[in-house]
Short mmCIF file of C-alpha atoms in Angstrom, two decimals:
data_model
loop_
_atom_site.label_atom_id
_atom_site.label_comp_id
_atom_site.label_asym_id
_atom_site.label_seq_id
_atom_site.Cartn_x
_atom_site.Cartn_y
_atom_site.Cartn_z
CA ALA R 1 16.65 -22.41 -12.34
CA ARG R 2 17.87 -22.36 -8.73
CA ARG R 3 19.50 -25.75 -9.03
CA ASN R 4 21.36 -24.55 -12.15
CA ASP R 5 22.62 -21.38 -10.45
CA LEU R 6 20.18 -19.34 -12.55
CA ILE R 7 22.16 -20.09 -15.71
CA LEU R 8 19.39 -20.19 -18.33
CA ASP R 9 19.62 -19.63 -22.07
CA SER R 10 17.07 -17.52 -23.95
CA SER R 11 14.99 -20.54 -25.01
CA GLU R 12 14.64 -21.77 -21.43
CA SER R 13 13.70 -18.30 -20.23
CA ALA R 14 11.08 -18.04 -23.00
CA ILE R 15 9.55 -21.38 -21.98
CA LEU R 16 9.30 -20.25 -18.34
CA GLY R 17 7.67 -17.01 -19.48
CA VAL R 18 5.07 -18.85 -21.57
CA LEU R 19 4.38 -21.22 -18.68
CA ARG R 20 3.79 -18.30 -16.30
CA ILE R 21 1.35 -16.70 -18.76
CA GLU R 22 -0.52 -19.95 -19.45
CA LEU R 23 -0.91 -20.60 -15.72
CA ASN R 24 -2.11 -17.00 -15.26
CA VAL R 25 0.60 -16.35 -12.66
CA ARG R 26 1.17 -12.62 -12.19
CA GLN R 27 4.72 -11.28 -12.35
CA CYS R 28 4.54 -10.16 -8.70
CA GLU R 29 3.21 -13.60 -7.65
CA HIS R 30 6.05 -15.21 -9.57
CA PHE R 31 8.50 -13.11 -7.55
CA LEU R 32 6.80 -13.73 -4.19
CA VAL R 33 6.49 -17.51 -4.63
CA GLU R 34 10.29 -17.76 -4.57
CA TYR R 35 10.14 -16.94 -0.87
CA HIS R 36 7.77 -19.78 -0.03
CA GLY R 37 9.13 -22.10 2.66
CA ASP R 38 9.37 -25.00 0.21
CA PHE R 39 12.07 -23.13 -1.71
CA HIS R 40 14.23 -21.99 1.21
CA HIS R 41 16.67 -24.88 0.89
CA LEU R 42 17.54 -23.71 -2.63
CA TRP R 43 18.53 -20.18 -1.73
CA PHE R 44 19.36 -20.26 2.00
CA GLN R 45 23.05 -20.78 1.34
CA PRO R 46 25.99 -19.52 3.46
CA HIS R 47 26.57 -15.80 2.89
CA ALA R 48 23.84 -15.73 0.18
CA PHE R 49 22.39 -12.43 1.41
CA LEU R 50 25.75 -10.67 1.66
CA LYS R 51 26.76 -11.95 -1.76
CA GLN R 52 23.60 -10.60 -3.42
CA MET R 53 23.75 -7.34 -1.49
CA SER R 54 27.37 -6.79 -2.52
CA ALA R 55 26.38 -7.33 -6.14
CA LEU R 56 23.54 -4.80 -5.88
CA ARG R 57 25.80 -2.23 -4.26
CA ALA R 58 28.52 -2.83 -6.86
CA HIS R 59 26.02 -1.99 -9.61
CA GLY R 60 24.85 1.18 -7.83
CA LEU R 61 21.32 -0.11 -7.18
CA VAL R 62 21.55 -0.14 -3.37
CA PHE R 63 23.38 2.22 -1.01
CA ALA R 64 24.17 2.03 2.70
CA HIS R 65 23.59 5.11 4.85
CA ASP R 66 23.54 5.38 8.66
CA GLY R 67 22.95 1.65 9.05
CA HIS R 68 20.08 1.61 6.53
CA LEU R 69 19.90 0.24 3.00
CA MET R 70 18.67 2.87 0.56
CA LEU R 71 17.39 2.84 -3.03
CA ALA R 72 17.87 5.78 -5.35
CA GLU R 73 14.50 7.44 -5.98
CA ASP R 74 14.68 7.02 -9.76
CA VAL R 75 15.46 3.30 -9.37
CA VAL R 76 12.32 2.51 -7.32
CA PRO R 77 9.79 2.61 -10.22
CA VAL R 78 12.11 0.48 -12.37
CA ILE R 79 12.42 -2.18 -9.65
CA ARG R 80 8.68 -2.07 -9.01
CA LYS R 81 8.01 -2.60 -12.73
CA VAL R 82 10.44 -5.53 -12.94
CA LEU R 83 8.71 -7.19 -9.98
CA GLY R 84 5.28 -6.64 -11.55
CA PHE R 85 3.97 -4.03 -9.09
CA GLU R 86 2.49 -1.17 -11.10
CA MET R 87 2.39 1.32 -8.23
CA GLY R 88 2.87 1.71 -4.49
CA PRO R 89 0.14 0.94 -1.92
CA ALA R 90 -1.01 4.55 -1.44
CA ALA R 91 -1.62 5.16 -5.16
CA ARG R 92 -3.24 1.72 -5.51
CA ARG R 93 -5.63 2.53 -2.64
CA ARG R 94 -6.58 5.87 -4.20
CA LEU R 95 -7.30 4.24 -7.56
CA PHE R 96 -9.39 1.38 -6.13
CA ASP R 97 -11.25 3.87 -3.92
CA LYS R 98 -12.61 5.50 -7.09
CA LEU R 99 -14.45 2.30 -8.00
CA THR R 100 -18.11 1.82 -7.12
CA ALA R 101 -19.33 -1.33 -5.34
CA LYS R 102 -20.42 -2.80 -8.68
CA GLN R 103 -17.09 -1.97 -10.32
CA LEU R 104 -15.26 -3.59 -7.42
CA SER R 105 -17.41 -6.68 -7.93
CA ASP R 106 -16.59 -6.70 -11.66
CA ALA R 107 -12.86 -6.47 -10.90
CA LEU R 108 -13.08 -9.26 -8.30
CA GLU R 109 -15.06 -11.46 -10.66
CA ALA R 110 -12.44 -10.96 -13.40
CA ALA R 111 -9.84 -12.25 -10.94
CA ASP R 112 -12.03 -15.21 -9.87
CA LEU R 113 -12.35 -13.76 -6.36
CA ARG R 114 -15.42 -13.71 -4.12
CA ILE R 115 -17.71 -10.77 -4.97
CA SER R 116 -20.10 -10.83 -1.97
CA GLY R 117 -20.02 -8.43 0.96
CA SER R 118 -20.10 -4.68 1.58
CA ARG R 119 -18.16 -2.18 -0.51
CA ASP R 120 -15.47 -1.92 2.19
CA GLU R 121 -15.11 -5.71 2.26
CA LYS R 122 -14.78 -5.83 -1.52
CA PHE R 123 -12.25 -2.98 -1.40
CA ASP R 124 -10.16 -4.77 1.23
CA ARG R 125 -10.37 -8.06 -0.71
CA LEU R 126 -9.09 -6.37 -3.85
CA LEU R 127 -6.25 -4.73 -1.93
CA VAL R 128 -4.95 -7.94 -0.34
CA SER R 129 -5.07 -9.77 -3.66
CA TYR R 130 -2.17 -9.31 -6.06
CA MET R 131 -4.43 -7.89 -8.74
CA GLN R 132 -2.76 -4.90 -10.33
CA PRO R 133 -4.62 -1.65 -11.14
CA SER R 134 -4.54 -2.18 -14.91
CA GLU R 135 -6.25 -5.57 -14.48
CA ALA R 136 -8.99 -4.03 -12.34
CA LEU R 137 -9.50 -1.18 -14.83
CA ARG R 138 -9.83 -3.59 -17.76
CA ALA R 139 -12.92 -5.03 -16.04
CA LEU R 140 -14.62 -1.64 -16.52
CA SER R 141 -16.31 -0.42 -19.69
CA LEU R 142 -14.75 2.34 -21.78
CA ALA R 143 -17.54 4.69 -20.68
CA GLU R 144 -16.76 3.98 -17.01
CA LEU R 145 -13.05 4.54 -17.61
CA LYS R 146 -13.75 7.88 -19.27
CA ASP R 147 -15.93 8.89 -16.33
CA MET R 148 -12.97 8.18 -14.02
CA CYS R 149 -10.76 10.28 -16.31
CA ARG R 150 -13.15 13.20 -15.99
CA GLU R 151 -13.33 12.82 -12.21
CA THR R 152 -9.55 12.74 -11.80
CA ASN R 153 -8.78 15.32 -14.52
CA ALA R 154 -7.00 12.81 -16.80
CA GLN R 155 -7.03 12.94 -20.60
CA ILE R 156 -10.09 11.12 -21.95
CA ALA R 157 -9.40 10.36 -25.63
CA GLY R 158 -8.14 7.00 -26.88
CA ALA R 159 -8.93 3.31 -27.12
CA LYS R 160 -9.62 1.30 -23.97
CA GLU R 161 -6.04 0.06 -23.49
CA GLU R 162 -4.72 3.59 -23.94
CA VAL R 163 -7.14 4.94 -21.34
CA VAL R 164 -6.22 2.16 -18.89
CA ASP R 165 -2.49 2.86 -19.31
CA ARG R 166 -3.09 6.59 -18.93
CA LEU R 167 -5.08 6.17 -15.72
CA VAL R 168 -2.40 3.90 -14.21
CA GLU R 169 0.25 6.50 -15.06
CA HIS R 170 -2.00 9.27 -13.74
CA PHE R 171 -2.36 7.67 -10.30
CA LEU R 172 1.26 6.46 -10.23
CA ASN R 173 2.49 10.05 -10.59
CA GLY R 174 -0.05 11.42 -8.08
CA ALA R 175 -1.72 13.57 -10.76
CA ASP R 176 -5.12 12.53 -9.40
CA GLN R 177 -4.35 14.60 -6.30
CA ALA R 178 -3.67 17.81 -8.20
CA GLN R 179 -7.00 19.37 -7.16
CA VAL R 180 -7.14 17.97 -3.62
CA HIS R 181 -6.27 21.22 -1.84
CA VAL R 182 -8.41 23.61 -3.87
CA GLN R 183 -11.53 23.23 -1.74
CA VAL R 184 -9.77 23.08 1.62
CA PRO R 185 -10.62 26.24 3.60
CA VAL R 186 -7.73 28.44 4.61
CA GLU R 187 -6.89 29.31 8.22
CA LEU R 188 -9.26 26.91 9.91
CA PRO R 189 -8.68 26.66 13.67
CA PRO R 190 -6.88 23.55 14.99
CA GLN R 191 -9.08 20.79 16.36
CA PRO R 192 -8.68 20.08 20.09
CA ARG R 193 -6.72 16.91 20.92
CA VAL R 194 -7.27 14.52 23.80
CA LEU R 195 -3.67 13.26 23.93
CA ASN R 196 -0.66 15.26 24.98
CA ALA R 197 2.25 15.66 22.54
CA GLU R 198 4.14 12.57 23.74
CA GLN R 199 1.04 10.36 23.65
CA PHE R 200 0.08 11.68 20.22
CA VAL R 201 3.51 10.81 18.77
CA ALA R 202 3.45 7.39 20.46
CA LEU R 203 0.06 6.59 18.95
CA PHE R 204 1.00 7.40 15.36
CA THR R 205 4.45 5.85 15.68
CA PHE R 206 2.59 2.66 16.62
CA LEU R 207 0.85 2.66 13.21
CA ARG R 208 2.32 1.12 10.06
CA GLY R 209 3.89 3.37 7.45
CA GLU R 210 1.14 2.64 4.92
CA ASP R 211 -1.50 3.56 7.53
CA LEU R 212 0.20 6.93 7.99
CA THR R 213 0.28 7.41 4.22
CA GLU R 214 -3.44 6.70 3.95
CA ILE R 215 -4.17 9.26 6.67
CA LEU R 216 -1.99 11.88 4.97
CA VAL R 217 -3.82 11.24 1.69
CA GLY R 218 -7.14 11.55 3.52
CA ILE R 219 -6.33 14.98 4.97
CA GLY R 220 -4.96 16.24 1.65
CA SER R 221 -1.37 16.62 2.84
CA SER R 222 1.02 18.18 0.33
CA ARG R 223 3.48 15.41 1.20
CA ILE R 224 2.70 11.71 1.72
CA THR R 225 6.12 10.08 1.33
CA GLY R 226 9.16 9.80 3.60
CA ALA R 227 10.35 7.87 6.63
CA LYS R 228 7.91 7.07 9.42
CA ASP R 229 9.17 9.88 11.67
CA VAL R 230 8.62 12.36 8.83
CA LYS R 231 5.01 11.21 8.38
CA VAL R 232 4.37 11.35 12.13
CA ALA R 233 5.78 14.90 12.19
CA LEU R 234 3.42 15.91 9.35
CA LEU R 235 0.45 14.58 11.32
CA THR R 236 1.66 16.30 14.50
CA GLN R 237 1.91 19.63 12.65
CA SER R 238 -1.54 19.25 11.10
CA ARG R 239 -4.58 20.99 12.58
CA PHE R 240 -6.50 17.71 12.99
CA SER R 241 -7.28 15.82 16.18
CA GLU R 242 -6.21 12.21 16.70
CA MET R 243 -9.87 11.16 16.33
CA THR R 244 -10.25 12.82 12.92
CA LEU R 245 -6.94 11.40 11.70
CA LEU R 246 -7.74 7.82 12.74
CA GLU R 247 -11.17 8.01 11.11
CA HIS R 248 -9.43 8.20 7.72
CA LEU R 249 -8.42 4.55 8.21
CA ARG R 250 -10.71 1.74 7.07
CA SER R 251 -12.45 -0.64 9.43
CA LYS R 252 -10.03 -3.47 8.64
CA GLU R 253 -7.00 -1.34 9.51
CA LEU R 254 -8.59 -0.19 12.78
CA GLU R 255 -9.26 -3.84 13.66
CA GLN R 256 -5.60 -4.70 13.06
CA ILE R 257 -4.47 -1.84 15.33
CA LEU R 258 -6.84 -3.00 18.08
CA GLU R 259 -5.60 -6.58 17.72
CA ARG R 260 -2.00 -5.41 18.14
CA LEU R 261 -3.09 -3.48 21.23
CA ARG R 262 -4.93 -6.63 22.42
CA LEU R 263 -8.19 -4.72 22.68
CA ARG R 264 -11.72 -5.62 21.66
CA THR R 265 -12.18 -5.19 17.89
CA ALA R 266 -15.99 -5.19 17.66
CA GLY R 267 -18.13 -2.07 17.41
CA ALA R 268 -18.84 0.89 15.15
CA LYS R 269 -15.95 2.77 13.56
CA ARG R 270 -16.20 5.69 16.00
CA GLU R 271 -16.10 3.30 18.96
CA ARG R 272 -12.98 1.60 17.62
CA VAL R 273 -11.23 4.92 17.16
CA GLU R 274 -12.17 6.02 20.70
CA ARG R 275 -10.85 2.71 22.07
CA ILE R 276 -7.47 3.24 20.38
CA VAL R 277 -7.17 6.82 21.64
CA GLU R 278 -8.17 5.73 25.16
CA ALA R 279 -5.40 3.08 25.14
CA PHE R 280 -2.76 5.75 24.59
CA LEU R 281 -4.38 8.08 27.11
CA GLN R 282 -4.03 5.52 29.89
CA SER R 283 -0.92 4.87 31.96
CA THR R 284 -0.71 1.40 30.36
CA LEU R 285 0.68 3.03 27.23
CA PRO R 286 2.97 0.59 25.32
CA THR R 287 6.65 1.26 25.83
CA ALA R 288 8.72 2.81 23.04
CA THR R 289 10.44 -0.52 22.44
CA ALA R 290 7.12 -2.34 22.08
CA VAL R 291 5.76 0.37 19.81
CA ASP R 292 8.78 0.22 17.49
CA ALA R 293 8.70 -3.57 17.35
CA ASN R 294 4.97 -3.71 16.62
CA ALA R 295 5.15 -0.93 14.05
CA GLY R 296 7.90 -2.78 12.21
#
């Protein structure tokens, strides 16, 4: 297709589609494989990026604002669907987090992935695979799916495929979070923080955007989307200490943060969190430039 300038008739497109299905290649994997190094010579052409970007802007799919490329909010789910990604990382994490260790194993087995290890290891393995939520849910029984519907306040009735589709839509739209704030006590005092305001902002700016989203989900924030500075501001305005906020991250994510800080990664979860906080409490705090580069 690349060598023919992507000029394919309907029959050729149909053959490629059948081949992808027969090889069990997911739509998102099909998209990502195009960026493998072996294919660079086919699409690394002079001005290729500018040409494609101009075409996207001409069709109103991409906009430029203050030096950034922006997508219209209503276009994002359409693009995600075309690429084969059923939902964003935060919603996908919430859905997989509802699965028991056995259900995680069933989903991994259905994808021919290793099923050994702790629940957290299975969870992380499922996340880094390109298995989509609907595939994982199909590995569950109808009774298990209905139990998840009850737990997340989704409609229960229907055949298995209907329930799977409904749960995916439920998590995609954030409806599973509708009751998150009901049990949160009102007017609780703020937790004491070890870091000063500048150190606190530096720490959470150092984290990846998806890490910040996971923390916001964990504390039941009314907002979990937005640019990184918006998420950091939400955490700054929260009543929680840096220790409590970091403990909403999984062990794997804490390890990655420690690796980027070039600190020891071993130890219990609490010890890892304390090590991260201590790094930003010391005078050897990473510079703003280093923080921005690492966070990117």
